[in-house]
DNA sequence: TCGATGAGTTTGCTTTCCAAACTCGCCAAG
DNA sequence: CTTGGCGAGTTTGGAAAGCAAACTCATCGA
């Protein structure tokens, strides 16, 4: 992977884009934070999961917290940076809910309101522009590479 | 990967979660739709890219369109379903912009307004609840598995 | 005719993946 | 106390995927 387009999508995927990594984030966000839970809920081989966890800790989206000594036992909890990947999980889930399995969802999210407003409606996540609040549409979007020598379709010159 | 939690995140990743797949989506969304462009801009091995493209076409997020016969040459264009993965790309990019490379962005997005409003501001994507319009926070979120035998932390019983 | 371009395919080697078995420390029941 | 079980990995050996570089084949342009 040499000389590819400099890009935060690629950068993020280099950290959390390996097989199972985002599923680990899903599980720890749900509250399943222990090794054997992760093995069961994700269905990953144990050795692979060991590597992924090591990586995710190194990368700063998980932290390994001891919940017992003698025997030493740890749980893996999402850091703030890890929780900030939730929008990625939500958009992946929204796409799957729309396009997979004839539209019926394996899991439903509830939005329990924070600032005093009555909670308890279903959450359907949408991506909007924080500036104008409008839903982002592909045709209303233009990309501007900041790297000299790169255009939107590839290297210049 | 047996007996894992039924989940649209896993389902979506099973289709587009392999290495390079989302980068292909990024490129075709930007307008780089041809094989050699993709090789250059992504930095993927050619044979691997061949497989990914085949898969993405099979799965329905790309379509292979001839732009010349004699010699037969094709471009890969995002389908509607493919374009609907843009929210995933946007949230991945937003995370990377925030957490990688000291916060400076390799690419800036411009939101050119659609419905008659003045265009031309920077796009910072945010995930909100379509019901109430509020930004989604982790602690205001509850998950409800729809599959008998599964709780939020794993298989019941 | 010579070279370049586009879109792959082939080759030979390295790395990962995977499932199953194994380890190690500890606790609890018989 | 010794057997069984759990939690959290580690080891093993074979199958699959990844990789860079070289190769193919058709066509166009100089």
mmCIF file of C-alpha atoms (C1' of nucleotides) in Angstrom:
data_model
loop_
_atom_site.group_PDB
_atom_site.id
_atom_site.type_symbol
_atom_site.label_atom_id
_atom_site.label_comp_id
_atom_site.label_asym_id
_atom_site.label_seq_id
_atom_site.Cartn_x
_atom_site.Cartn_y
_atom_site.Cartn_z
ATOM 1 C CA UNK A 1 0.000 0.000 0.000
ATOM 2 C CA UNK A 2 2.397 2.680 -1.232
ATOM 3 C CA UNK A 3 1.673 6.172 -2.497
ATOM 4 C CA UNK A 4 -2.055 5.962 -1.966
ATOM 5 C CA UNK A 5 -4.301 8.988 -1.615
ATOM 6 C CA UNK A 6 -3.805 10.678 1.744
ATOM 7 C CA UNK A 7 -7.172 10.413 3.392
ATOM 8 C CA UNK A 8 -8.719 10.186 6.821
ATOM 9 C CA UNK A 9 -10.962 7.352 5.720
ATOM 10 C CA UNK A 10 -7.933 5.229 4.896
ATOM 11 C CA UNK A 11 -6.232 6.413 8.054
ATOM 12 C CA UNK A 12 -9.129 5.408 10.238
ATOM 13 C CA UNK A 13 -9.513 2.080 8.502
ATOM 14 C CA UNK A 14 -5.816 1.400 9.013
ATOM 15 C CA UNK A 15 -6.516 1.573 12.735
ATOM 16 C CA UNK A 16 -9.915 -0.068 13.087
ATOM 17 C CA UNK A 17 -10.647 -1.530 9.664
ATOM 18 C CA UNK A 18 -9.350 -5.047 10.113
ATOM 19 C CA UNK A 19 -11.802 -7.893 10.317
ATOM 20 C CA UNK A 20 -13.642 -7.961 13.683
ATOM 21 C CA UNK A 21 -12.246 -4.664 14.969
ATOM 22 C CA UNK A 22 -15.438 -2.698 14.538
ATOM 23 C CA UNK A 23 -17.414 -5.609 15.943
ATOM 24 C CA UNK A 24 -15.253 -5.439 19.038
ATOM 25 C CA UNK A 25 -16.156 -1.776 19.313
ATOM 26 C CA UNK A 26 -19.804 -2.679 18.919
ATOM 27 C CA UNK A 27 -19.601 -5.223 21.726
ATOM 28 C CA UNK A 28 -17.742 -3.075 24.207
ATOM 29 C CA UNK A 29 -20.129 -0.224 23.474
ATOM 30 C CA UNK A 30 -23.000 -2.548 24.258
ATOM 31 C CA UNK A 31 -21.313 -3.612 27.475
ATOM 32 C CA UNK A 32 -19.772 -6.964 26.584
ATOM 33 C CA UNK A 33 -16.236 -6.233 27.649
ATOM 34 C CA UNK A 34 -14.633 -9.597 28.433
ATOM 35 C CA UNK A 35 -12.610 -11.912 26.282
ATOM 36 C CA UNK A 36 -14.935 -14.875 26.263
ATOM 37 C CA UNK A 37 -17.978 -12.690 25.717
ATOM 38 C CA UNK A 38 -16.259 -11.157 22.726
ATOM 39 C CA UNK A 39 -15.342 -14.558 21.333
ATOM 40 C CA UNK A 40 -18.927 -15.741 21.686
ATOM 41 C CA UNK A 41 -20.715 -12.635 20.489
ATOM 42 C CA UNK A 42 -18.428 -11.903 17.567
ATOM 43 C CA UNK A 43 -17.550 -15.435 16.554
ATOM 44 C CA UNK A 44 -13.890 -14.612 16.012
ATOM 45 C CA UNK A 45 -11.029 -17.071 16.477
ATOM 46 C CA UNK A 46 -9.469 -16.542 19.884
ATOM 47 C CA UNK A 47 -5.960 -15.840 18.644
ATOM 48 C CA UNK A 48 -7.155 -13.330 16.107
ATOM 49 C CA UNK A 49 -9.207 -11.612 18.752
ATOM 50 C CA UNK A 50 -6.160 -11.451 21.000
ATOM 51 C CA UNK A 51 -4.283 -9.589 18.257
ATOM 52 C CA UNK A 52 -7.155 -7.240 17.540
ATOM 53 C CA UNK A 53 -7.544 -6.340 21.187
ATOM 54 C CA UNK A 54 -3.842 -5.634 21.490
ATOM 55 C CA UNK A 55 -4.028 -3.398 18.447
ATOM 56 C CA UNK A 56 -7.138 -1.556 19.581
ATOM 57 C CA UNK A 57 -5.554 -0.866 22.936
ATOM 58 C CA UNK A 58 -2.323 0.355 21.300
ATOM 59 C CA UNK A 59 -4.301 2.563 19.008
ATOM 60 C CA UNK A 60 -6.182 4.123 21.864
ATOM 61 C CA UNK A 61 -9.783 3.141 21.278
ATOM 62 C CA UNK A 62 -9.857 0.493 24.006
ATOM 63 C CA UNK A 63 -8.331 0.307 27.436
ATOM 64 C CA UNK A 64 -7.486 -2.873 29.272
ATOM 65 C CA UNK A 65 -8.713 -2.641 32.845
ATOM 66 C CA UNK A 66 -8.054 -5.255 35.507
ATOM 67 C CA UNK A 67 -11.176 -6.400 37.276
ATOM 68 C CA UNK A 68 -9.345 -9.053 39.287
ATOM 69 C CA UNK A 69 -5.830 -9.920 40.326
ATOM 70 C CA UNK A 70 -5.039 -13.498 41.283
ATOM 71 C CA UNK A 71 -5.905 -14.625 38.753
ATOM 72 C CA UNK A 72 -5.195 -11.555 36.609
ATOM 73 C CA UNK A 73 -8.278 -10.813 34.599
ATOM 74 C CA UNK A 74 -9.074 -7.857 32.399
ATOM 75 C CA UNK A 75 -11.925 -6.241 30.649
ATOM 76 C CA UNK A 76 -11.707 -4.070 27.567
ATOM 77 C CA UNK A 77 -13.493 -0.773 27.766
ATOM 78 C CA UNK A 78 -13.941 1.832 25.083
ATOM 79 C CA UNK A 79 -12.026 5.055 25.535
ATOM 80 C CA UNK A 80 -13.536 8.382 24.564
ATOM 81 C CA UNK A 81 -11.954 8.022 21.136
ATOM 82 C CA UNK A 82 -13.508 4.568 20.947
ATOM 83 C CA UNK A 83 -16.963 5.838 21.778
ATOM 84 C CA UNK A 84 -16.552 8.487 19.121
ATOM 85 C CA UNK A 85 -16.546 5.696 16.563
ATOM 86 C CA UNK A 86 -20.177 5.059 17.365
ATOM 87 C CA UNK A 87 -21.358 7.202 14.445
ATOM 88 C CA UNK A 88 -19.524 4.792 12.166
ATOM 89 C CA UNK A 89 -21.303 1.855 13.757
ATOM 90 C CA UNK A 90 -24.644 3.612 13.522
ATOM 91 C CA UNK A 91 -24.290 4.402 9.837
ATOM 92 C CA UNK A 92 -23.152 0.855 9.072
ATOM 93 C CA UNK A 93 -26.143 -0.440 10.954
ATOM 94 C CA UNK A 94 -28.530 1.928 9.219
ATOM 95 C CA UNK A 95 -27.296 0.774 5.818
ATOM 96 C CA UNK A 96 -27.634 -2.858 6.765
ATOM 97 C CA UNK A 97 -31.092 -2.309 8.179
ATOM 98 C CA UNK A 98 -32.134 -0.722 4.913
ATOM 99 C CA UNK A 99 -30.496 -3.127 2.499
ATOM 100 C CA UNK A 100 -30.144 -6.468 4.205
ATOM 101 C CA UNK A 101 -32.500 -9.201 5.201
ATOM 102 C CA UNK A 102 -35.545 -7.632 3.596
ATOM 103 C CA UNK A 103 -35.455 -4.639 5.895
ATOM 104 C CA UNK A 104 -36.145 -6.278 9.225
ATOM 105 C CA UNK A 105 -33.681 -5.305 11.879
ATOM 106 C CA UNK A 106 -31.854 -7.650 14.224
ATOM 107 C CA UNK A 107 -31.633 -4.836 16.752
ATOM 108 C CA UNK A 108 -33.565 -1.674 17.489
ATOM 109 C CA UNK A 109 -32.103 1.402 19.125
ATOM 110 C CA UNK A 110 -33.942 3.564 21.576
ATOM 111 C CA UNK A 111 -33.116 7.206 22.000
ATOM 112 C CA UNK A 112 -33.652 8.171 25.625
ATOM 113 C CA UNK A 113 -33.686 11.909 25.665
ATOM 114 C CA UNK A 114 -31.075 13.756 27.657
ATOM 115 C CA UNK A 115 -31.940 17.365 28.330
ATOM 116 C CA UNK A 116 -35.163 16.894 30.190
ATOM 117 C CA UNK A 117 -37.184 15.946 27.159
ATOM 118 C CA UNK A 118 -39.283 12.831 27.261
ATOM 119 C CA UNK A 119 -37.256 9.857 26.152
ATOM 120 C CA UNK A 120 -38.124 6.624 24.565
ATOM 121 C CA UNK A 121 -38.455 6.972 20.833
ATOM 122 C CA UNK A 122 -36.753 4.822 18.280
ATOM 123 C CA UNK A 123 -33.453 6.051 16.978
ATOM 124 C CA UNK A 124 -32.982 6.268 13.250
ATOM 125 C CA UNK A 125 -29.586 7.848 12.697
ATOM 126 C CA UNK A 126 -29.039 10.332 9.891
ATOM 127 C CA UNK A 127 -25.964 12.255 8.829
ATOM 128 C CA UNK A 128 -26.476 15.981 8.557
ATOM 129 C CA UNK A 129 -24.247 18.973 7.935
ATOM 130 C CA UNK A 130 -23.483 20.552 11.283
ATOM 131 C CA UNK A 131 -23.383 23.957 9.641
ATOM 132 C CA UNK A 132 -26.813 24.068 8.027
ATOM 133 C CA UNK A 133 -28.486 21.061 9.600
ATOM 134 C CA UNK A 134 -29.542 19.595 6.292
ATOM 135 C CA UNK A 135 -29.236 15.943 5.452
ATOM 136 C CA UNK A 136 -26.148 15.304 3.350
ATOM 137 C CA UNK A 137 -26.839 14.291 -0.231
ATOM 138 C CA UNK A 138 -24.184 13.012 -2.575
ATOM 139 C CA UNK A 139 -24.870 15.569 -5.277
ATOM 140 C CA UNK A 140 -24.575 18.471 -2.884
ATOM 141 C CA UNK A 141 -21.082 17.502 -1.925
ATOM 142 C CA UNK A 142 -17.729 18.563 -3.361
ATOM 143 C CA UNK A 143 -14.360 17.274 -2.263
ATOM 144 C CA UNK A 144 -11.204 19.377 -2.073
ATOM 145 C CA UNK A 145 -7.953 17.467 -1.640
ATOM 146 C CA UNK A 146 -5.449 19.430 0.391
ATOM 147 C CA UNK A 147 -2.397 17.548 -0.816
ATOM 148 C CA UNK A 148 -0.356 19.104 -3.626
ATOM 149 C CA UNK A 149 -0.280 16.765 -6.583
ATOM 150 C CA UNK A 150 -3.645 15.211 -5.891
ATOM 151 C CA UNK A 151 -6.886 15.934 -7.637
ATOM 152 C CA UNK A 152 -10.256 14.479 -6.906
ATOM 153 C CA UNK A 153 -9.709 11.697 -9.443
ATOM 154 C CA UNK A 154 -6.066 10.979 -8.796
ATOM 155 C CA UNK A 155 -2.533 12.321 -8.893
ATOM 156 C CA UNK A 156 -2.140 15.389 -11.044
ATOM 157 C CA UNK A 157 0.581 15.793 -13.678
ATOM 158 C CA UNK B 1 -17.575 -17.132 12.413
ATOM 159 C CA UNK B 2 -20.341 -19.271 13.819
ATOM 160 C CA UNK B 3 -23.243 -18.316 16.053
ATOM 161 C CA UNK B 4 -22.288 -14.675 16.246
ATOM 162 C CA UNK B 5 -24.714 -11.948 17.242
ATOM 163 C CA UNK B 6 -27.171 -11.210 14.439
ATOM 164 C CA UNK B 7 -26.508 -7.606 13.578
ATOM 165 C CA UNK B 8 -26.681 -5.238 10.642
ATOM 166 C CA UNK B 9 -23.228 -3.901 11.400
ATOM 167 C CA UNK B 10 -21.742 -7.347 10.911
ATOM 168 C CA UNK B 11 -23.972 -7.887 7.898
ATOM 169 C CA UNK B 12 -22.837 -4.720 6.221
ATOM 170 C CA UNK B 13 -19.200 -5.398 7.017
ATOM 171 C CA UNK B 14 -19.539 -8.866 5.529
ATOM 172 C CA UNK B 15 -20.353 -7.151 2.239
ATOM 173 C CA UNK B 16 -18.083 -4.122 2.213
ATOM 174 C CA UNK B 17 -15.784 -4.618 5.185
ATOM 175 C CA UNK B 18 -12.862 -6.322 3.502
ATOM 176 C CA UNK B 19 -9.640 -4.439 3.056
ATOM 177 C CA UNK B 20 -9.867 -1.773 0.304
ATOM 178 C CA UNK B 21 -13.610 -2.177 -0.292
ATOM 179 C CA UNK B 22 -14.626 1.051 1.373
ATOM 180 C CA UNK B 23 -11.729 2.819 -0.301
ATOM 181 C CA UNK B 24 -13.084 1.669 -3.634
ATOM 182 C CA UNK B 25 -16.391 3.209 -2.667
ATOM 183 C CA UNK B 26 -14.594 6.405 -1.734
ATOM 184 C CA UNK B 27 -12.876 6.562 -5.113
ATOM 185 C CA UNK B 28 -15.892 5.851 -7.251
ATOM 186 C CA UNK B 29 -17.866 8.385 -5.238
ATOM 187 C CA UNK B 30 -15.171 10.927 -5.978
ATOM 188 C CA UNK B 31 -15.279 10.035 -9.651
ATOM 189 C CA UNK B 32 -12.264 7.768 -10.076
ATOM 190 C CA UNK B 33 -14.025 4.842 -11.660
ATOM 191 C CA UNK B 34 -11.396 2.971 -13.677
ATOM 192 C CA UNK B 35 -9.189 0.071 -12.770
ATOM 193 C CA UNK B 36 -5.828 1.775 -13.036
ATOM 194 C CA UNK B 37 -7.065 4.853 -11.232
ATOM 195 C CA UNK B 38 -8.256 2.670 -8.430
ATOM 196 C CA UNK B 39 -4.952 0.831 -8.253
ATOM 197 C CA UNK B 40 -3.051 4.107 -8.097
ATOM 198 C CA UNK B 41 -5.309 6.003 -5.729
ATOM 199 C CA UNK B 42 -5.889 3.146 -3.314
ATOM 200 C CA UNK B 43 -2.525 1.432 -3.537
ATOM 201 C CA UNK B 44 -4.032 -2.032 -3.627
ATOM 202 C CA UNK B 45 -2.486 -5.033 -5.396
ATOM 203 C CA UNK B 46 -4.097 -5.435 -8.780
ATOM 204 C CA UNK B 47 -5.294 -8.992 -8.248
ATOM 205 C CA UNK B 48 -6.835 -8.148 -4.916
ATOM 206 C CA UNK B 49 -8.586 -5.186 -6.436
ATOM 207 C CA UNK B 50 -9.944 -7.422 -9.182
ATOM 208 C CA UNK B 51 -11.543 -9.616 -6.534
ATOM 209 C CA UNK B 52 -12.931 -6.702 -4.571
ATOM 210 C CA UNK B 53 -14.510 -5.172 -7.639
ATOM 211 C CA UNK B 54 -16.116 -8.479 -8.562
ATOM 212 C CA UNK B 55 -17.504 -8.753 -5.054
ATOM 213 C CA UNK B 56 -18.771 -5.190 -4.903
ATOM 214 C CA UNK B 57 -20.550 -5.645 -8.206
ATOM 215 C CA UNK B 58 -22.083 -8.946 -7.053
ATOM 216 C CA UNK B 59 -23.214 -7.341 -3.861
ATOM 217 C CA UNK B 60 -24.881 -4.509 -5.686
ATOM 218 C CA UNK B 61 -22.985 -1.419 -4.589
ATOM 219 C CA UNK B 62 -21.083 -1.050 -7.859
ATOM 220 C CA UNK B 63 -22.014 -1.574 -11.467
ATOM 221 C CA UNK B 64 -19.627 -2.395 -14.254
ATOM 222 C CA UNK B 65 -20.339 -0.218 -17.246
ATOM 223 C CA UNK B 66 -18.608 -0.535 -20.607
ATOM 224 C CA UNK B 67 -17.201 2.732 -21.865
ATOM 225 C CA UNK B 68 -15.550 1.137 -24.881
ATOM 226 C CA UNK B 69 -15.687 -2.052 -26.893
ATOM 227 C CA UNK B 70 -12.658 -3.068 -28.941
ATOM 228 C CA UNK B 71 -10.857 -3.158 -26.667
ATOM 229 C CA UNK B 72 -13.492 -3.949 -24.016
ATOM 230 C CA UNK B 73 -13.047 -1.482 -21.210
ATOM 231 C CA UNK B 74 -15.213 -0.849 -18.183
ATOM 232 C CA UNK B 75 -15.704 1.617 -15.446
ATOM 233 C CA UNK B 76 -17.118 0.911 -12.032
ATOM 234 C CA UNK B 77 -19.859 3.216 -10.885
ATOM 235 C CA UNK B 78 -21.621 3.337 -7.557
ATOM 236 C CA UNK B 79 -25.219 2.190 -7.529
ATOM 237 C CA UNK B 80 -27.803 3.905 -5.367
ATOM 238 C CA UNK B 81 -27.056 1.404 -2.615
ATOM 239 C CA UNK B 82 -23.381 2.243 -3.032
ATOM 240 C CA UNK B 83 -23.970 5.948 -2.696
ATOM 241 C CA UNK B 84 -25.975 5.267 0.432
ATOM 242 C CA UNK B 85 -22.765 4.085 2.043
ATOM 243 C CA UNK B 86 -21.488 7.637 1.926
ATOM 244 C CA UNK B 87 -22.587 8.311 5.516
ATOM 245 C CA UNK B 88 -20.231 5.537 6.568
ATOM 246 C CA UNK B 89 -17.386 7.165 4.677
ATOM 247 C CA UNK B 90 -18.225 10.559 6.115
ATOM 248 C CA UNK B 91 -18.222 9.344 9.702
ATOM 249 C CA UNK B 92 -14.967 7.452 9.198
ATOM 250 C CA UNK B 93 -13.455 10.586 7.740
ATOM 251 C CA UNK B 94 -14.749 12.761 10.540
ATOM 252 C CA UNK B 95 -13.194 10.467 13.129
ATOM 253 C CA UNK B 96 -9.883 10.426 11.325
ATOM 254 C CA UNK B 97 -9.910 14.184 10.913
ATOM 255 C CA UNK B 98 -10.448 14.536 14.636
ATOM 256 C CA UNK B 99 -8.014 11.901 15.881
ATOM 257 C CA UNK B 100 -5.299 11.471 13.282
ATOM 258 C CA UNK B 101 -2.383 13.533 12.156
ATOM 259 C CA UNK B 102 -2.808 16.244 14.757
ATOM 260 C CA UNK B 103 -6.166 17.295 13.413
ATOM 261 C CA UNK B 104 -5.200 18.573 9.984
ATOM 262 C CA UNK B 105 -7.288 17.166 7.218
ATOM 263 C CA UNK B 106 -6.019 15.677 3.970
ATOM 264 C CA UNK B 107 -9.300 16.635 2.348
ATOM 265 C CA UNK B 108 -12.023 19.191 2.953
ATOM 266 C CA UNK B 109 -15.643 18.787 1.943
ATOM 267 C CA UNK B 110 -17.816 21.561 0.660
ATOM 268 C CA UNK B 111 -21.557 21.512 1.067
ATOM 269 C CA UNK B 112 -23.154 23.159 -1.922
ATOM 270 C CA UNK B 113 -26.713 23.815 -0.901
ATOM 271 C CA UNK B 114 -29.543 22.205 -2.783
ATOM 272 C CA UNK B 115 -32.947 23.758 -2.175
ATOM 273 C CA UNK B 116 -32.195 27.281 -3.303
ATOM 274 C CA UNK B 117 -30.114 28.137 -0.271
ATOM 275 C CA UNK B 118 -26.730 29.675 -0.749
ATOM 276 C CA UNK B 119 -24.083 27.003 -1.081
ATOM 277 C CA UNK B 120 -20.453 26.883 -0.361
ATOM 278 C CA UNK B 121 -19.820 26.195 3.284
ATOM 279 C CA UNK B 122 -17.628 23.537 4.702
ATOM 280 C CA UNK B 123 -19.273 20.245 5.523
ATOM 281 C CA UNK B 124 -18.765 18.827 8.968
ATOM 282 C CA UNK B 125 -20.914 15.711 9.168
ATOM 283 C CA UNK B 126 -22.770 14.835 12.354
ATOM 284 C CA UNK B 127 -25.069 11.963 13.188
ATOM 285 C CA UNK B 128 -28.426 12.978 14.591
ATOM 286 C CA UNK B 129 -31.636 11.217 15.496
ATOM 287 C CA UNK B 130 -34.047 11.670 12.624
ATOM 288 C CA UNK B 131 -36.945 11.696 15.083
ATOM 289 C CA UNK B 132 -35.890 14.507 17.373
ATOM 290 C CA UNK B 133 -33.004 16.014 15.461
ATOM 291 C CA UNK B 134 -30.631 15.867 18.385
ATOM 292 C CA UNK B 135 -27.068 14.747 18.101
ATOM 293 C CA UNK B 136 -26.694 11.149 19.202
ATOM 294 C CA UNK B 137 -24.770 10.643 22.411
ATOM 295 C CA UNK B 138 -23.643 7.257 23.648
ATOM 296 C CA UNK B 139 -25.285 7.604 27.043
ATOM 297 C CA UNK B 140 -28.661 8.477 25.533
ATOM 298 C CA UNK B 141 -28.759 5.267 23.600
ATOM 299 C CA UNK B 142 -30.229 1.886 24.503
ATOM 300 C CA UNK B 143 -30.036 -1.220 22.368
ATOM 301 C CA UNK B 144 -32.802 -3.798 22.067
ATOM 302 C CA UNK B 145 -31.863 -7.065 20.422
ATOM 303 C CA UNK B 146 -34.770 -8.553 18.499
ATOM 304 C CA UNK B 147 -33.413 -12.076 18.452
ATOM 305 C CA UNK B 148 -34.732 -14.504 21.051
ATOM 306 C CA UNK B 149 -31.870 -15.771 23.158
ATOM 307 C CA UNK B 150 -29.757 -12.674 22.833
ATOM 308 C CA UNK B 151 -29.314 -9.973 25.395
ATOM 309 C CA UNK B 152 -27.297 -6.830 25.054
ATOM 310 C CA UNK B 153 -24.235 -8.503 26.544
ATOM 311 C CA UNK B 154 -24.551 -11.891 24.913
ATOM 312 C CA UNK B 155 -26.619 -15.043 24.609
ATOM 313 C CA UNK B 156 -29.144 -15.407 27.400
ATOM 314 C CA UNK B 157 -29.618 -18.585 29.427
ATOM 315 C "C1'" DT C 1 7.540 0.069 -36.231
ATOM 316 C "C1'" DC C 2 8.099 1.254 -31.585
ATOM 317 C "C1'" DG C 3 6.388 2.490 -27.450
ATOM 318 C "C1'" DA C 4 2.762 3.509 -24.323
ATOM 319 C "C1'" DT C 5 -1.852 2.683 -22.074
ATOM 320 C "C1'" DG C 6 -5.624 0.103 -19.937
ATOM 321 C "C1'" DA C 7 -7.132 -3.831 -17.779
ATOM 322 C "C1'" DG C 8 -6.405 -7.401 -16.061
ATOM 323 C "C1'" DT C 9 -3.817 -12.543 -15.085
ATOM 324 C "C1'" DT C 10 0.057 -15.349 -13.490
ATOM 325 C "C1'" DT C 11 3.713 -16.538 -10.471
ATOM 326 C "C1'" DG C 12 6.089 -17.602 -6.303
ATOM 327 C "C1'" DC C 13 6.443 -16.335 -1.817
ATOM 328 C "C1'" DT C 14 4.863 -14.492 2.716
ATOM 329 C "C1'" DT C 15 1.458 -13.505 5.976
ATOM 330 C "C1'" DT C 16 -3.056 -14.284 8.107
ATOM 331 C "C1'" DC C 17 -6.767 -16.965 9.274
ATOM 332 C "C1'" DC C 18 -8.930 -20.594 11.438
ATOM 333 C "C1'" DA C 19 -10.579 -24.430 14.503
ATOM 334 C "C1'" DA C 20 -9.268 -27.297 17.845
ATOM 335 C "C1'" DA C 21 -6.432 -28.571 21.419
ATOM 336 C "C1'" DC C 22 -3.704 -27.186 25.146
ATOM 337 C "C1'" DT C 23 -2.092 -24.369 29.361
ATOM 338 C "C1'" DC C 24 -2.395 -22.043 33.669
ATOM 339 C "C1'" DG C 25 -4.392 -20.208 37.814
ATOM 340 C "C1'" DC C 26 -7.994 -20.379 40.619
ATOM 341 C "C1'" DC C 27 -12.483 -21.872 42.861
ATOM 342 C "C1'" DA C 28 -16.079 -25.257 44.343
ATOM 343 C "C1'" DA C 29 -18.143 -29.783 44.857
ATOM 344 C "C1'" DG C 30 -17.733 -34.493 45.998
ATOM 345 C "C1'" DC D 1 -7.462 -33.660 48.076
ATOM 346 C "C1'" DT D 2 -8.780 -34.654 43.590
ATOM 347 C "C1'" DT D 3 -11.786 -33.832 39.938
ATOM 348 C "C1'" DG D 4 -14.332 -30.532 37.218
ATOM 349 C "C1'" DG D 5 -15.127 -26.081 35.430
ATOM 350 C "C1'" DC D 6 -14.349 -21.282 34.145
ATOM 351 C "C1'" DG D 7 -11.756 -17.320 32.284
ATOM 352 C "C1'" DA D 8 -8.248 -15.902 29.420
ATOM 353 C "C1'" DG D 9 -5.428 -16.648 26.665
ATOM 354 C "C1'" DT D 10 -1.321 -19.594 23.683
ATOM 355 C "C1'" DT D 11 0.049 -23.217 20.533
ATOM 356 C "C1'" DT D 12 -0.293 -25.902 16.419
ATOM 357 C "C1'" DG D 13 -0.658 -27.141 11.695
ATOM 358 C "C1'" DG D 14 -2.896 -26.720 7.547
ATOM 359 C "C1'" DA D 15 -5.852 -23.713 4.308
ATOM 360 C "C1'" DA D 16 -6.636 -19.308 2.484
ATOM 361 C "C1'" DA D 17 -5.529 -14.656 1.339
ATOM 362 C "C1'" DG D 18 -2.260 -11.110 0.476
ATOM 363 C "C1'" DC D 19 1.526 -9.139 -2.017
ATOM 364 C "C1'" DA D 20 4.945 -7.138 -5.698
ATOM 365 C "C1'" DA D 21 6.569 -7.855 -9.875
ATOM 366 C "C1'" DA D 22 6.369 -9.738 -14.253
ATOM 367 C "C1'" DC D 23 3.573 -11.043 -17.968
ATOM 368 C "C1'" DT D 24 -0.398 -10.899 -21.557
ATOM 369 C "C1'" DC D 25 -3.278 -8.952 -24.984
ATOM 370 C "C1'" DA D 26 -5.470 -5.431 -27.567
ATOM 371 C "C1'" DT D 27 -5.292 -0.977 -29.326
ATOM 372 C "C1'" DC D 28 -3.827 3.693 -30.215
ATOM 373 C "C1'" DG D 29 -0.416 7.459 -31.255
ATOM 374 C "C1'" DA D 30 4.039 9.118 -33.017
#
